């Protein structure tokens, strides 16, 4: 069961018009920040939760590095995808000041740990909507990020985590397939919290 949070005044997010989009025939995304929906019931099965927890154990020594990468790239890839900033061909991207990088890294690590622990309850939903996603994606002038940044983040995070699932050849990939399914279930659930439906 999902219930909407009480309406609040949403801050307007100014986004310059994009000259080119990477998606063909895409419906224009709204440019205002969102709070999302409150998740009140568990919406992922136990086998997927177990697969996520086993994956987290496999990544235990690399979780910090993954969180560092997501915190560094998650906002920028969304802006690049919408054509709002241009990729640096020399790889010398401007980085935010140290305090912001540290805050985003901490939020990314907390989000990653909670996601891979299978903690999908109302408290997870509250932290996701009001702390982790805003810290990682919102501009300092706005309380909540625009939907296209959230969508881009989940697409990027899914692809990046998938690269850790299939990181070596094996005779059987059944366990890896279950892990990938669990990751998709977890991120699809979070997309729905923000009203971003994903068609598989």
Backbone as CSV, one residue per row, in Angstrom:
resi,resn,N_x,N_y,N_z,CA_x,CA_y,CA_z,C_x,C_y,C_z
1,UNK,0.843,-1.193,0.000,0.000,0.000,0.000,0.874,1.237,0.000
2,UNK,0.552,2.196,-0.820,1.295,3.426,-0.894,0.362,4.591,-0.614
3,UNK,0.816,5.500,0.236,0.022,6.681,0.528,0.856,7.900,0.206
4,UNK,0.220,8.924,-0.309,0.938,10.137,-0.662,1.176,10.991,0.567
5,UNK,2.313,11.610,0.618,2.607,12.507,1.720,1.763,13.767,1.577
6,UNK,1.519,14.461,2.694,0.761,15.716,2.608,1.452,16.681,1.667
7,UNK,0.650,17.458,0.965,1.212,18.382,-0.015,2.059,19.438,0.681
8,UNK,3.169,19.781,0.036,4.038,20.816,0.558,4.371,21.777,-0.561
9,UNK,4.820,22.939,-0.191,5.251,23.895,-1.203,6.546,23.400,-1.811
10,UNK,6.552,23.219,-3.118,7.720,22.679,-3.791,8.522,23.807,-4.416
11,UNK,9.822,23.750,-4.189,10.667,24.793,-4.749,10.823,24.589,-6.240
12,UNK,10.804,25.663,-6.980,10.965,25.595,-8.423,12.431,25.400,-8.768
13,UNK,12.693,24.526,-9.691,14.052,24.254,-10.128,14.225,24.814,-11.518
14,UNK,15.110,25.782,-11.692,15.358,26.340,-13.014,16.309,25.450,-13.773
15,UNK,15.869,24.983,-14.939,16.699,24.150,-15.790,16.685,24.739,-17.181
16,UNK,17.841,25.080,-17.740,17.867,25.622,-19.098,17.317,24.626,-20.084
17,UNK,16.749,25.106,-21.181,16.197,24.215,-22.188,17.297,23.390,-22.820
18,UNK,17.017,22.108,-23.008,18.006,21.200,-23.570,17.970,21.278,-25.086
19,UNK,19.145,21.321,-25.697,19.214,21.385,-27.157,19.182,20.005,-27.784
20,UNK,19.558,19.015,-27.005,19.591,17.667,-27.554,19.416,16.672,-26.435
21,UNK,18.556,15.696,-26.630,18.327,14.665,-25.633,18.838,13.337,-26.152
22,UNK,19.315,12.496,-25.231,19.804,11.186,-25.638,18.671,10.204,-25.875
23,UNK,17.464,10.550,-25.444,16.315,9.658,-25.631,15.503,10.128,-26.826
24,UNK,15.146,9.181,-27.691,14.346,9.527,-28.852,12.870,9.407,-28.513
25,UNK,12.102,10.355,-28.995,10.650,10.352,-28.801,10.260,10.269,-27.330
26,UNK,11.029,10.872,-26.469,10.737,10.814,-25.041,9.754,11.909,-24.668
27,UNK,8.878,11.591,-23.711,7.941,12.588,-23.208,8.716,13.553,-22.326
28,UNK,8.544,14.868,-22.499,9.283,15.834,-21.683,9.034,15.592,-20.203
29,UNK,10.108,15.559,-19.419,9.993,15.326,-17.992,9.683,16.627,-17.271
30,UNK,8.890,16.577,-16.208,8.635,17.790,-15.438,9.926,18.277,-14.800
31,UNK,10.040,19.583,-14.611,11.296,20.149,-14.119,11.211,20.625,-12.670
32,UNK,10.187,20.207,-11.940,10.070,20.632,-10.550,10.489,19.507,-9.627
33,UNK,10.964,19.888,-8.448,11.369,18.888,-7.482,10.187,18.070,-6.984
34,UNK,10.467,16.848,-6.511,9.401,15.970,-6.051,9.744,15.403,-4.683
35,UNK,8.710,15.116,-3.913,8.880,14.462,-2.628,8.662,12.962,-2.726
36,UNK,7.913,12.510,-3.714,7.652,11.091,-3.849,6.535,10.619,-2.934
37,UNK,6.391,9.293,-2.841,5.322,8.688,-2.063,5.889,7.962,-0.853
38,UNK,5.051,7.827,0.158,5.450,7.121,1.364,5.198,5.632,1.185
39,UNK,6.243,4.832,1.380,6.131,3.389,1.251,5.793,2.811,2.616
40,UNK,4.668,2.124,2.717,4.229,1.635,4.021,4.283,0.123,4.152
41,UNK,4.328,-0.606,3.043,4.368,-2.061,3.100,5.551,-2.596,2.315
42,UNK,6.016,-3.770,2.728,7.095,-4.431,2.022,6.616,-4.840,0.635
43,UNK,7.383,-4.475,-0.399,6.963,-4.747,-1.759,8.009,-5.521,-2.551
44,UNK,8.838,-6.303,-1.867,9.852,-7.108,-2.525,9.913,-8.442,-1.799
45,UNK,10.030,-9.527,-2.557,9.939,-10.844,-1.932,11.212,-11.209,-1.180
46,UNK,11.072,-12.198,-0.288,12.171,-12.586,0.589,13.389,-13.114,-0.138
47,UNK,13.179,-13.812,-1.247,14.319,-14.359,-1.985,15.177,-13.241,-2.571
48,UNK,14.534,-12.164,-3.016,15.272,-11.022,-3.550,16.033,-10.313,-2.437
49,UNK,15.409,-10.203,-1.263,16.086,-9.583,-0.123,17.339,-10.376,0.232
50,UNK,17.231,-11.697,0.236,18.384,-12.543,0.550,19.478,-12.381,-0.496
51,UNK,19.095,-12.307,-1.765,20.078,-12.127,-2.839,20.790,-10.784,-2.695
52,UNK,20.054,-9.740,-2.316,20.669,-8.425,-2.098,21.666,-8.470,-0.948
53,UNK,21.280,-9.143,0.132,22.161,-9.218,1.293,23.432,-10.004,0.986
54,UNK,23.303,-11.067,0.207,24.483,-11.846,-0.188,25.391,-11.016,-1.100
55,UNK,24.783,-10.220,-1.969,25.555,-9.349,-2.855,26.290,-8.293,-2.043
56,UNK,25.634,-7.753,-1.038,26.280,-6.769,-0.167,27.485,-7.383,0.535
57,UNK,27.359,-8.624,0.968,28.485,-9.302,1.632,29.652,-9.490,0.660
58,UNK,29.335,-9.813,-0.597,30.383,-9.971,-1.605,31.113,-8.655,-1.868
59,UNK,30.392,-7.552,-1.752,30.964,-6.240,-2.049,31.523,-5.534,-0.820
60,UNK,31.546,-6.212,0.323,31.803,-5.541,1.592,33.063,-4.669,1.589
61,UNK,34.108,-5.082,0.880,35.341,-4.297,0.854,35.335,-3.224,-0.240
62,UNK,34.309,-3.266,-1.106,34.255,-2.314,-2.213,33.087,-1.337,-2.098
63,UNK,32.287,-1.475,-1.051,31.115,-0.607,-0.896,31.499,0.870,-0.832
64,UNK,32.577,1.165,-0.118,32.991,2.565,0.018,33.378,3.145,-1.333
65,UNK,34.127,2.372,-2.126,34.549,2.849,-3.447,33.360,3.038,-4.386
66,UNK,32.384,2.117,-4.303,31.185,2.239,-5.144,30.407,3.490,-4.756
67,UNK,30.249,3.704,-3.447,29.541,4.900,-2.969,30.274,6.162,-3.392
68,UNK,31.595,6.137,-3.333,32.394,7.294,-3.749,32.150,7.614,-5.218
69,UNK,32.111,6.582,-6.050,31.892,6.773,-7.484,30.492,7.328,-7.746
70,UNK,29.482,6.736,-7.109,28.110,7.205,-7.316,27.953,8.654,-6.853
71,UNK,28.559,8.980,-5.724,28.453,10.340,-5.203,29.119,11.347,-6.135
72,UNK,30.188,10.911,-6.791,30.917,11.805,-7.686,30.213,11.980,-9.019
73,UNK,29.614,10.884,-9.532,29.093,10.892,-10.884,27.593,11.052,-11.003
74,UNK,26.821,10.704,-9.945,25.374,10.539,-10.100,24.670,11.812,-10.582
75,UNK,25.038,12.960,-10.049,24.375,14.201,-10.477,24.862,14.619,-11.862
76,UNK,26.151,14.481,-12.113,26.730,14.937,-13.370,26.196,14.163,-14.573
77,UNK,26.020,12.834,-14.429,25.561,12.050,-15.581,24.153,12.466,-16.007
78,UNK,23.317,12.846,-15.036,21.977,13.309,-15.378,22.015,14.612,-16.143
79,UNK,22.853,15.531,-15.710,22.982,16.815,-16.396,23.589,16.641,-17.789
80,UNK,24.541,15.705,-17.909,25.130,15.434,-19.221,24.100,14.801,-20.156
81,UNK,23.296,13.875,-19.624,22.300,13.180,-20.448,21.263,14.145,-21.006
82,UNK,20.936,15.172,-20.241,19.964,16.163,-20.693,20.597,17.273,-21.524
83,UNK,21.914,17.210,-21.708,22.601,18.228,-22.496,22.767,19.552,-21.773
84,UNK,22.628,19.550,-20.446,22.730,20.786,-19.678,24.182,21.160,-19.389
85,UNK,25.053,20.162,-19.383,26.489,20.411,-19.316,27.159,19.478,-20.309
86,UNK,28.334,19.844,-20.757,29.044,19.030,-21.739,30.100,18.175,-21.051
87,UNK,30.244,16.906,-21.479,31.308,16.068,-20.918,32.674,16.668,-21.225
88,UNK,33.579,16.544,-20.279,34.932,17.047,-20.489,35.732,15.992,-21.254
89,UNK,36.170,16.288,-22.496,36.892,15.287,-23.291,38.240,14.896,-22.690
90,UNK,38.763,15.727,-21.792,40.054,15.447,-21.177,39.922,14.806,-19.794
91,UNK,38.671,14.578,-19.375,38.433,13.926,-18.089,38.765,14.775,-16.885
92,UNK,38.885,16.082,-17.073,39.191,16.983,-15.969,37.922,17.715,-15.552
93,UNK,37.014,16.988,-14.920,35.731,17.552,-14.545,35.869,18.410,-13.291
94,UNK,35.116,19.495,-13.287,35.086,20.338,-12.094,34.394,19.584,-10.967
95,UNK,34.969,19.605,-9.785,34.398,18.895,-8.649,33.901,19.897,-7.610
96,UNK,32.813,19.546,-6.901,32.322,20.433,-5.846,33.310,20.487,-4.688
97,UNK,33.119,21.416,-3.809,34.047,21.567,-2.687,34.014,20.333,-1.787
98,UNK,35.052,20.185,-0.975,35.264,18.961,-0.196,34.092,18.634,0.721
99,UNK,33.495,19.636,1.345,32.396,19.377,2.278,31.189,18.766,1.572
100,UNK,30.903,19.239,0.347,29.781,18.689,-0.421,30.089,17.274,-0.875
101,UNK,31.316,17.034,-1.320,31.704,15.687,-1.746,31.581,14.700,-0.592
102,UNK,32.014,15.110,0.586,31.933,14.246,1.764,30.489,13.947,2.130
103,UNK,29.626,14.964,2.069,28.217,14.786,2.401,27.544,13.846,1.407
104,UNK,27.823,14.035,0.120,27.234,13.169,-0.904,27.744,11.734,-0.792
105,UNK,29.029,11.582,-0.476,29.583,10.240,-0.317,28.932,9.517,0.857
106,UNK,28.718,10.227,1.948,28.068,9.627,3.116,26.634,9.218,2.781
107,UNK,25.899,10.081,2.073,24.522,9.759,1.683,24.492,8.571,0.736
108,UNK,25.438,8.526,-0.212,25.483,7.419,-1.166,25.781,6.105,-0.463
109,UNK,26.684,6.133,0.521,27.025,4.912,1.252,25.843,4.427,2.084
110,UNK,25.138,5.348,2.735,23.960,4.965,3.518,22.874,4.397,2.610
111,UNK,22.647,5.037,1.455,21.646,4.549,0.508,22.017,3.159,0.004
112,UNK,23.279,2.966,-0.350,23.735,1.680,-0.881,23.586,0.575,0.157
113,UNK,23.997,0.833,1.392,23.878,-0.162,2.450,22.425,-0.522,2.725
114,UNK,21.564,0.486,2.816,20.151,0.233,3.094,19.495,-0.535,1.958
115,UNK,19.830,-0.186,0.724,19.257,-0.880,-0.432,19.672,-2.346,-0.453
116,UNK,20.952,-2.610,-0.214,21.451,-3.987,-0.274,21.144,-4.781,0.989
117,UNK,20.669,-4.123,2.019,20.186,-4.829,3.209,18.728,-5.232,3.055
118,UNK,18.056,-4.712,2.026,16.650,-5.029,1.811,15.729,-4.307,2.771
119,UNK,16.119,-3.113,3.206,15.315,-2.344,4.172,14.302,-1.480,3.430
120,UNK,13.199,-2.070,3.006,12.203,-1.313,2.246,10.944,-1.138,3.083
121,UNK,10.967,-0.151,3.961,9.835,0.143,4.836,9.605,1.651,4.851
122,UNK,8.714,2.121,5.703,8.388,3.546,5.727,9.581,4.403,6.128
123,UNK,10.428,3.897,7.024,11.611,4.662,7.422,12.591,4.787,6.259
124,UNK,12.758,3.691,5.509,13.610,3.730,4.319,13.066,4.756,3.328
125,UNK,11.757,4.732,3.118,11.127,5.659,2.187,11.341,7.107,2.612
126,UNK,11.227,7.380,3.897,11.412,8.742,4.396,12.842,9.221,4.173
127,UNK,13.803,8.366,4.514,15.209,8.740,4.341,15.554,8.899,2.863
128,UNK,14.982,8.039,2.033,15.234,8.113,0.597,14.750,9.437,0.031
129,UNK,13.528,9.826,0.403,12.905,11.022,-0.179,13.445,12.324,0.394
130,UNK,13.788,12.312,1.683,14.124,13.566,2.347,15.614,13.732,2.674
131,UNK,16.397,12.675,2.546,17.806,12.813,2.885,18.722,12.358,1.749
132,UNK,18.702,11.058,1.441,19.727,10.518,0.544,19.654,11.094,-0.867
133,UNK,18.483,11.005,-1.491,18.366,11.498,-2.873,18.554,13.009,-2.963
134,UNK,17.931,13.807,-2.082,18.190,15.253,-2.151,19.658,15.621,-1.961
135,UNK,20.340,14.956,-1.034,21.753,15.273,-0.806,22.591,14.915,-2.029
136,UNK,22.325,13.754,-2.627,23.125,13.303,-3.768,22.843,14.088,-5.037
137,UNK,21.582,14.517,-5.230,21.191,15.038,-6.541,20.763,16.497,-6.567
138,UNK,20.236,17.022,-5.478,19.690,18.388,-5.528,20.795,19.427,-5.515
139,UNK,20.535,20.526,-6.196,21.415,21.684,-6.134,21.265,22.317,-4.757
140,UNK,22.304,22.975,-4.295,22.257,23.553,-2.943,21.147,24.589,-2.793
141,UNK,20.642,25.127,-3.904,19.593,26.148,-3.836,18.198,25.537,-3.766
142,UNK,18.083,24.221,-3.979,16.776,23.577,-4.061,16.666,22.443,-3.054
143,UNK,15.464,22.267,-2.503,15.259,21.242,-1.490,15.179,19.844,-2.090
144,UNK,14.679,19.736,-3.323,14.467,18.429,-3.932,14.923,18.441,-5.385
145,UNK,15.498,17.334,-5.849,16.003,17.292,-7.228,14.884,17.131,-8.245
146,UNK,15.145,17.552,-9.477,14.188,17.379,-10.565,14.071,15.901,-10.917
147,UNK,12.894,15.459,-11.387,12.686,14.042,-11.701,13.682,13.460,-12.695
148,UNK,14.125,14.249,-13.690,15.044,13.674,-14.671,16.379,13.303,-14.031
149,UNK,16.792,13.999,-12.966,18.013,13.632,-12.261,17.837,12.330,-11.482
150,UNK,16.657,12.147,-10.908,16.374,10.915,-10.168,16.337,9.727,-11.121
151,UNK,15.659,9.892,-12.246,15.591,8.822,-13.235,16.984,8.456,-13.734
152,UNK,17.782,9.438,-14.038,19.133,9.199,-14.521,19.980,8.502,-13.470
153,UNK,19.809,8.887,-12.208,20.565,8.253,-11.137,20.275,6.759,-11.055
154,UNK,18.997,6.382,-11.090,18.656,4.973,-10.975,19.128,4.175,-12.192
155,UNK,19.049,4.762,-13.365,19.552,4.079,-14.559,21.053,3.853,-14.453
156,UNK,21.765,4.878,-14.005,23.221,4.779,-13.885,23.608,3.795,-12.781
157,UNK,22.943,3.884,-11.630,23.258,2.996,-10.508,23.000,1.540,-10.877
158,UNK,21.908,1.287,-11.614,21.609,-0.093,-12.018,22.706,-0.648,-12.917
159,UNK,23.114,0.130,-13.900,24.172,-0.330,-14.787,25.494,-0.519,-14.068
160,UNK,25.814,0.396,-13.159,27.086,0.313,-12.442,27.123,-0.894,-11.512
161,UNK,26.032,-1.138,-10.788,25.986,-2.304,-9.899,25.996,-3.606,-10.693
162,UNK,25.358,-3.601,-11.868,25.348,-4.801,-12.711,26.764,-5.194,-13.122
163,UNK,27.630,-4.206,-13.318,29.008,-4.509,-13.707,29.736,-5.284,-12.616
164,UNK,29.298,-5.158,-11.360,29.901,-5.910,-10.267,29.293,-7.306,-10.131
165,UNK,28.110,-7.495,-10.688,27.476,-8.816,-10.643,28.171,-9.764,-11.611
166,UNK,28.375,-9.313,-12.835,28.983,-10.145,-13.871,30.431,-9.698,-14.100
167,UNK,31.234,-9.813,-13.041,32.610,-9.334,-13.127,33.616,-10.425,-13.472
168,UNK,33.141,-11.703,-13.581,34.055,-12.778,-13.955,33.248,-13.921,-14.571
169,UNK,33.859,-14.685,-15.475,33.142,-15.800,-16.112,32.905,-16.958,-15.133
170,UNK,31.847,-17.706,-15.373,31.525,-18.853,-14.519,30.751,-19.870,-15.334
171,UNK,30.761,-21.138,-14.887,30.045,-22.200,-15.591,28.541,-21.989,-15.515
172,UNK,28.082,-21.490,-14.391,26.659,-21.223,-14.211,26.480,-19.798,-13.703
173,UNK,25.513,-19.094,-14.286,25.249,-17.709,-13.890,23.874,-17.566,-13.241
174,UNK,23.358,-18.674,-12.706,22.027,-18.634,-12.081,22.027,-17.700,-10.871
175,UNK,23.042,-17.827,-10.028,23.108,-16.973,-8.838,23.228,-15.507,-9.236
176,UNK,24.038,-15.246,-10.258,24.207,-13.865,-10.723,22.909,-13.312,-11.312
177,UNK,22.173,-14.183,-12.016,20.896,-13.751,-12.591,19.908,-13.376,-11.486
178,UNK,19.901,-14.128,-10.396,19.030,-13.803,-9.269,19.443,-12.479,-8.630
179,UNK,20.745,-12.268,-8.533,21.226,-11.012,-7.969,20.799,-9.831,-8.832
180,UNK,20.942,-9.986,-10.152,20.526,-8.918,-11.059,19.029,-8.662,-10.935
181,UNK,18.249,-9.741,-10.849,16.798,-9.594,-10.681,16.476,-8.842,-9.389
182,UNK,17.197,-9.163,-8.323,16.954,-8.512,-7.037,17.303,-7.025,-7.096
183,UNK,18.410,-6.701,-7.748,18.799,-5.293,-7.889,17.730,-4.528,-8.656
184,UNK,17.247,-5.120,-9.731,16.216,-4.454,-10.527,14.935,-4.269,-9.734
185,UNK,14.556,-5.301,-8.960,13.364,-5.185,-8.135,13.513,-4.039,-7.128
186,UNK,14.678,-3.970,-6.486,14.912,-2.947,-5.469,14.878,-1.542,-6.071
187,UNK,15.516,-1.371,-7.217,15.562,-0.042,-7.823,14.232,0.328,-8.476
188,UNK,13.520,-0.659,-9.019,12.190,-0.377,-9.566,11.239,0.084,-8.463
189,UNK,11.361,-0.547,-7.295,10.536,-0.140,-6.156,10.819,1.316,-5.802
190,UNK,12.088,1.689,-5.792,12.452,3.061,-5.462,12.011,4.029,-6.558
191,UNK,12.065,3.587,-7.811,11.544,4.435,-8.893,10.063,4.731,-8.675
192,UNK,9.312,3.715,-8.260,7.870,3.899,-8.056,7.597,4.883,-6.923
193,UNK,8.466,4.912,-5.925,8.299,5.876,-4.836,8.275,7.299,-5.386
194,UNK,9.090,7.537,-6.423,9.160,8.865,-7.031,8.262,8.992,-8.254
195,UNK,7.404,7.999,-8.494,6.488,8.062,-9.624,7.150,7.840,-10.959
196,UNK,8.288,7.154,-10.971,9.014,6.885,-12.217,8.838,5.417,-12.575
197,UNK,7.818,5.108,-13.321,7.563,3.731,-13.723,8.593,3.310,-14.759
198,UNK,9.019,2.047,-14.672,10.060,1.519,-15.563,9.531,0.264,-16.241
199,UNK,9.429,0.286,-17.558,8.914,-0.857,-18.327,10.069,-1.762,-18.709
200,UNK,9.992,-3.021,-18.280,11.030,-3.999,-18.608,10.698,-4.687,-19.914
